[in-house]
């Protein structure tokens, strides 16, 4: 396999800065990490606290205070993925996530939407288990591990039908600049 699918679950912070809570990678194996908060919950403005509680209770089920690794480990995880998958093509689902991950990884991500990848609810469950035991997180479609795995399986099937992503298409994408 020469493709890698990466997905994230985040909180949006000041100036629309994304705080990654969960990142998952589907390449030659499935891996994911959850990150501890960048600052204590009680130091956030009240309006932000309410928004984050709503996201936790109604959207992705990830608590602001949860996480297995210090947020300072995120750059090391990113670097290890870049080194492991040096010659792979990187994919993500959705324009905003693709742009964010392109900046974070300093390499081009292809948006699976451009390949007409269906939404998660339209694809068969791949049986991937979420790493967090939160019922809301495990049952939602907002688990990065479940999404990376499901979209990765879809991409494998797409690649078998349409061929691998090689040649001039990828060369053009590798020259992509986030500033264009």
JSON list of N, CA, C and O in Angstrom, two decimals, residues 143-167:
[
{"chain": "A", "resi": 143, "resn": "UNK", "atom": "N", "xyz": [-15.03, 9.76, 15.62]},
{"chain": "A", "resi": 143, "resn": "UNK", "atom": "CA", "xyz": [-13.89, 9.05, 16.19]},
{"chain": "A", "resi": 143, "resn": "UNK", "atom": "C", "xyz": [-12.83, 9.01, 15.09]},
{"chain": "A", "resi": 143, "resn": "UNK", "atom": "O", "xyz": [-13.05, 8.40, 14.03]},
{"chain": "A", "resi": 144, "resn": "UNK", "atom": "N", "xyz": [-11.70, 9.66, 15.31]},
{"chain": "A", "resi": 144, "resn": "UNK", "atom": "CA", "xyz": [-10.66, 9.74, 14.27]},
{"chain": "A", "resi": 144, "resn": "UNK", "atom": "C", "xyz": [-10.17, 8.35, 13.87]},
{"chain": "A", "resi": 144, "resn": "UNK", "atom": "O", "xyz": [-9.93, 8.09, 12.69]},
{"chain": "A", "resi": 145, "resn": "UNK", "atom": "N", "xyz": [-10.04, 7.46, 14.82]},
{"chain": "A", "resi": 145, "resn": "UNK", "atom": "CA", "xyz": [-9.58, 6.10, 14.53]},
{"chain": "A", "resi": 145, "resn": "UNK", "atom": "C", "xyz": [-10.55, 5.38, 13.59]},
{"chain": "A", "resi": 145, "resn": "UNK", "atom": "O", "xyz": [-10.15, 4.76, 12.61]},
{"chain": "A", "resi": 146, "resn": "UNK", "atom": "N", "xyz": [-11.84, 5.46, 13.92]},
{"chain": "A", "resi": 146, "resn": "UNK", "atom": "CA", "xyz": [-12.86, 4.81, 13.10]},
{"chain": "A", "resi": 146, "resn": "UNK", "atom": "C", "xyz": [-12.89, 5.42, 11.69]},
{"chain": "A", "resi": 146, "resn": "UNK", "atom": "O", "xyz": [-12.98, 4.70, 10.69]},
{"chain": "A", "resi": 147, "resn": "UNK", "atom": "N", "xyz": [-12.78, 6.75, 11.61]},
{"chain": "A", "resi": 147, "resn": "UNK", "atom": "CA", "xyz": [-12.82, 7.42, 10.30]},
{"chain": "A", "resi": 147, "resn": "UNK", "atom": "C", "xyz": [-11.60, 7.09, 9.47]},
{"chain": "A", "resi": 147, "resn": "UNK", "atom": "O", "xyz": [-11.72, 6.77, 8.28]},
{"chain": "A", "resi": 148, "resn": "UNK", "atom": "N", "xyz": [-10.40, 7.15, 10.06]},
{"chain": "A", "resi": 148, "resn": "UNK", "atom": "CA", "xyz": [-9.19, 6.85, 9.29]},
{"chain": "A", "resi": 148, "resn": "UNK", "atom": "C", "xyz": [-9.23, 5.43, 8.76]},
{"chain": "A", "resi": 148, "resn": "UNK", "atom": "O", "xyz": [-8.89, 5.18, 7.59]},
{"chain": "A", "resi": 149, "resn": "UNK", "atom": "N", "xyz": [-9.68, 4.49, 9.58]},
{"chain": "A", "resi": 149, "resn": "UNK", "atom": "CA", "xyz": [-9.76, 3.09, 9.17]},
{"chain": "A", "resi": 149, "resn": "UNK", "atom": "C", "xyz": [-10.79, 2.90, 8.05]},
{"chain": "A", "resi": 149, "resn": "UNK", "atom": "O", "xyz": [-10.51, 2.29, 7.02]},
{"chain": "A", "resi": 150, "resn": "UNK", "atom": "N", "xyz": [-11.98, 3.43, 8.25]},
{"chain": "A", "resi": 150, "resn": "UNK", "atom": "CA", "xyz": [-13.05, 3.27, 7.26]},
{"chain": "A", "resi": 150, "resn": "UNK", "atom": "C", "xyz": [-12.69, 3.93, 5.94]},
{"chain": "A", "resi": 150, "resn": "UNK", "atom": "O", "xyz": [-12.85, 3.33, 4.87]},
{"chain": "A", "resi": 151, "resn": "UNK", "atom": "N", "xyz": [-12.18, 5.17, 5.98]},
{"chain": "A", "resi": 151, "resn": "UNK", "atom": "CA", "xyz": [-11.78, 5.84, 4.75]},
{"chain": "A", "resi": 151, "resn": "UNK", "atom": "C", "xyz": [-10.57, 5.17, 4.11]},
{"chain": "A", "resi": 151, "resn": "UNK", "atom": "O", "xyz": [-10.44, 5.14, 2.88]},
{"chain": "A", "resi": 152, "resn": "UNK", "atom": "N", "xyz": [-9.68, 4.60, 4.92]},
{"chain": "A", "resi": 152, "resn": "UNK", "atom": "CA", "xyz": [-8.54, 3.86, 4.39]},
{"chain": "A", "resi": 152, "resn": "UNK", "atom": "C", "xyz": [-8.96, 2.62, 3.63]},
{"chain": "A", "resi": 152, "resn": "UNK", "atom": "O", "xyz": [-8.43, 2.32, 2.54]},
{"chain": "A", "resi": 153, "resn": "UNK", "atom": "N", "xyz": [-9.92, 1.88, 4.17]},
{"chain": "A", "resi": 153, "resn": "UNK", "atom": "CA", "xyz": [-10.46, 0.70, 3.48]},
{"chain": "A", "resi": 153, "resn": "UNK", "atom": "C", "xyz": [-11.12, 1.13, 2.17]},
{"chain": "A", "resi": 153, "resn": "UNK", "atom": "O", "xyz": [-10.92, 0.50, 1.12]},
{"chain": "A", "resi": 154, "resn": "UNK", "atom": "N", "xyz": [-11.91, 2.22, 2.19]},
{"chain": "A", "resi": 154, "resn": "UNK", "atom": "CA", "xyz": [-12.52, 2.72, 0.97]},
{"chain": "A", "resi": 154, "resn": "UNK", "atom": "C", "xyz": [-11.45, 3.07, -0.07]},
{"chain": "A", "resi": 154, "resn": "UNK", "atom": "O", "xyz": [-11.58, 2.73, -1.25]},
{"chain": "A", "resi": 155, "resn": "UNK", "atom": "N", "xyz": [-10.38, 3.74, 0.36]},
{"chain": "A", "resi": 155, "resn": "UNK", "atom": "CA", "xyz": [-9.32, 4.15, -0.55]},
{"chain": "A", "resi": 155, "resn": "UNK", "atom": "C", "xyz": [-8.61, 2.94, -1.16]},
{"chain": "A", "resi": 155, "resn": "UNK", "atom": "O", "xyz": [-8.25, 2.95, -2.33]},
{"chain": "A", "resi": 156, "resn": "UNK", "atom": "N", "xyz": [-8.41, 1.89, -0.36]},
{"chain": "A", "resi": 156, "resn": "UNK", "atom": "CA", "xyz": [-7.81, 0.66, -0.90]},
{"chain": "A", "resi": 156, "resn": "UNK", "atom": "C", "xyz": [-8.66, 0.10, -2.02]},
{"chain": "A", "resi": 156, "resn": "UNK", "atom": "O", "xyz": [-8.14, -0.28, -3.08]},
{"chain": "A", "resi": 157, "resn": "UNK", "atom": "N", "xyz": [-9.97, 0.05, -1.81]},
{"chain": "A", "resi": 157, "resn": "UNK", "atom": "CA", "xyz": [-10.89, -0.46, -2.85]},
{"chain": "A", "resi": 157, "resn": "UNK", "atom": "C", "xyz": [-10.87, 0.47, -4.06]},
{"chain": "A", "resi": 157, "resn": "UNK", "atom": "O", "xyz": [-10.87, 0.01, -5.21]},
{"chain": "A", "resi": 158, "resn": "UNK", "atom": "N", "xyz": [-10.87, 1.77, -3.84]},
{"chain": "A", "resi": 158, "resn": "UNK", "atom": "CA", "xyz": [-10.82, 2.75, -4.93]},
{"chain": "A", "resi": 158, "resn": "UNK", "atom": "C", "xyz": [-9.54, 2.56, -5.73]},
{"chain": "A", "resi": 158, "resn": "UNK", "atom": "O", "xyz": [-9.56, 2.56, -6.96]},
{"chain": "A", "resi": 159, "resn": "UNK", "atom": "N", "xyz": [-8.41, 2.37, -5.06]},
{"chain": "A", "resi": 159, "resn": "UNK", "atom": "CA", "xyz": [-7.11, 2.21, -5.72]},
{"chain": "A", "resi": 159, "resn": "UNK", "atom": "C", "xyz": [-7.07, 0.93, -6.55]},
{"chain": "A", "resi": 159, "resn": "UNK", "atom": "O", "xyz": [-6.48, 0.91, -7.63]},
{"chain": "A", "resi": 160, "resn": "UNK", "atom": "N", "xyz": [-7.69, -0.15, -6.05]},
{"chain": "A", "resi": 160, "resn": "UNK", "atom": "CA", "xyz": [-7.75, -1.39, -6.82]},
{"chain": "A", "resi": 160, "resn": "UNK", "atom": "C", "xyz": [-8.54, -1.20, -8.11]},
{"chain": "A", "resi": 160, "resn": "UNK", "atom": "O", "xyz": [-8.19, -1.74, -9.15]},
{"chain": "A", "resi": 161, "resn": "UNK", "atom": "N", "xyz": [-9.59, -0.42, -8.02]},
{"chain": "A", "resi": 161, "resn": "UNK", "atom": "CA", "xyz": [-10.45, -0.19, -9.19]},
{"chain": "A", "resi": 161, "resn": "UNK", "atom": "C", "xyz": [-9.85, 0.82, -10.17]},
{"chain": "A", "resi": 161, "resn": "UNK", "atom": "O", "xyz": [-9.92, 0.65, -11.37]},
{"chain": "A", "resi": 162, "resn": "UNK", "atom": "N", "xyz": [-9.23, 1.87, -9.65]},
{"chain": "A", "resi": 162, "resn": "UNK", "atom": "CA", "xyz": [-8.76, 2.97, -10.49]},
{"chain": "A", "resi": 162, "resn": "UNK", "atom": "C", "xyz": [-7.24, 3.05, -10.62]},
{"chain": "A", "resi": 162, "resn": "UNK", "atom": "O", "xyz": [-6.74, 3.91, -11.34]},
{"chain": "A", "resi": 163, "resn": "UNK", "atom": "N", "xyz": [-6.51, 2.24, -9.90]},
{"chain": "A", "resi": 163, "resn": "UNK", "atom": "CA", "xyz": [-5.06, 2.26, -9.96]},
{"chain": "A", "resi": 163, "resn": "UNK", "atom": "C", "xyz": [-4.47, 3.13, -8.86]},
{"chain": "A", "resi": 163, "resn": "UNK", "atom": "O", "xyz": [-5.15, 3.93, -8.23]},
{"chain": "A", "resi": 164, "resn": "UNK", "atom": "N", "xyz": [-3.17, 2.94, -8.63]},
{"chain": "A", "resi": 164, "resn": "UNK", "atom": "CA", "xyz": [-2.45, 3.72, -7.61]},
{"chain": "A", "resi": 164, "resn": "UNK", "atom": "C", "xyz": [-2.30, 5.16, -8.06]},
{"chain": "A", "resi": 164, "resn": "UNK", "atom": "O", "xyz": [-2.42, 5.48, -9.24]},
{"chain": "A", "resi": 165, "resn": "UNK", "atom": "N", "xyz": [-1.98, 6.02, -7.13]},
{"chain": "A", "resi": 165, "resn": "UNK", "atom": "CA", "xyz": [-1.82, 7.44, -7.40]},
{"chain": "A", "resi": 165, "resn": "UNK", "atom": "C", "xyz": [-0.35, 7.71, -7.72]},
{"chain": "A", "resi": 165, "resn": "UNK", "atom": "O", "xyz": [0.46, 7.87, -6.83]},
{"chain": "A", "resi": 166, "resn": "UNK", "atom": "N", "xyz": [-0.02, 7.71, -9.00]},
{"chain": "A", "resi": 166, "resn": "UNK", "atom": "CA", "xyz": [1.36, 7.89, -9.43]},
{"chain": "A", "resi": 166, "resn": "UNK", "atom": "C", "xyz": [1.41, 8.89, -10.57]},
{"chain": "A", "resi": 166, "resn": "UNK", "atom": "O", "xyz": [0.40, 9.31, -11.09]},
{"chain": "A", "resi": 167, "resn": "UNK", "atom": "N", "xyz": [2.64, 9.22, -10.97]},
{"chain": "A", "resi": 167, "resn": "UNK", "atom": "CA", "xyz": [2.86, 9.99, -12.18]},
{"chain": "A", "resi": 167, "resn": "UNK", "atom": "C", "xyz": [2.55, 11.46, -12.05]},
{"chain": "A", "resi": 167, "resn": "UNK", "atom": "O", "xyz": [2.69, 12.06, -11.00]}
]
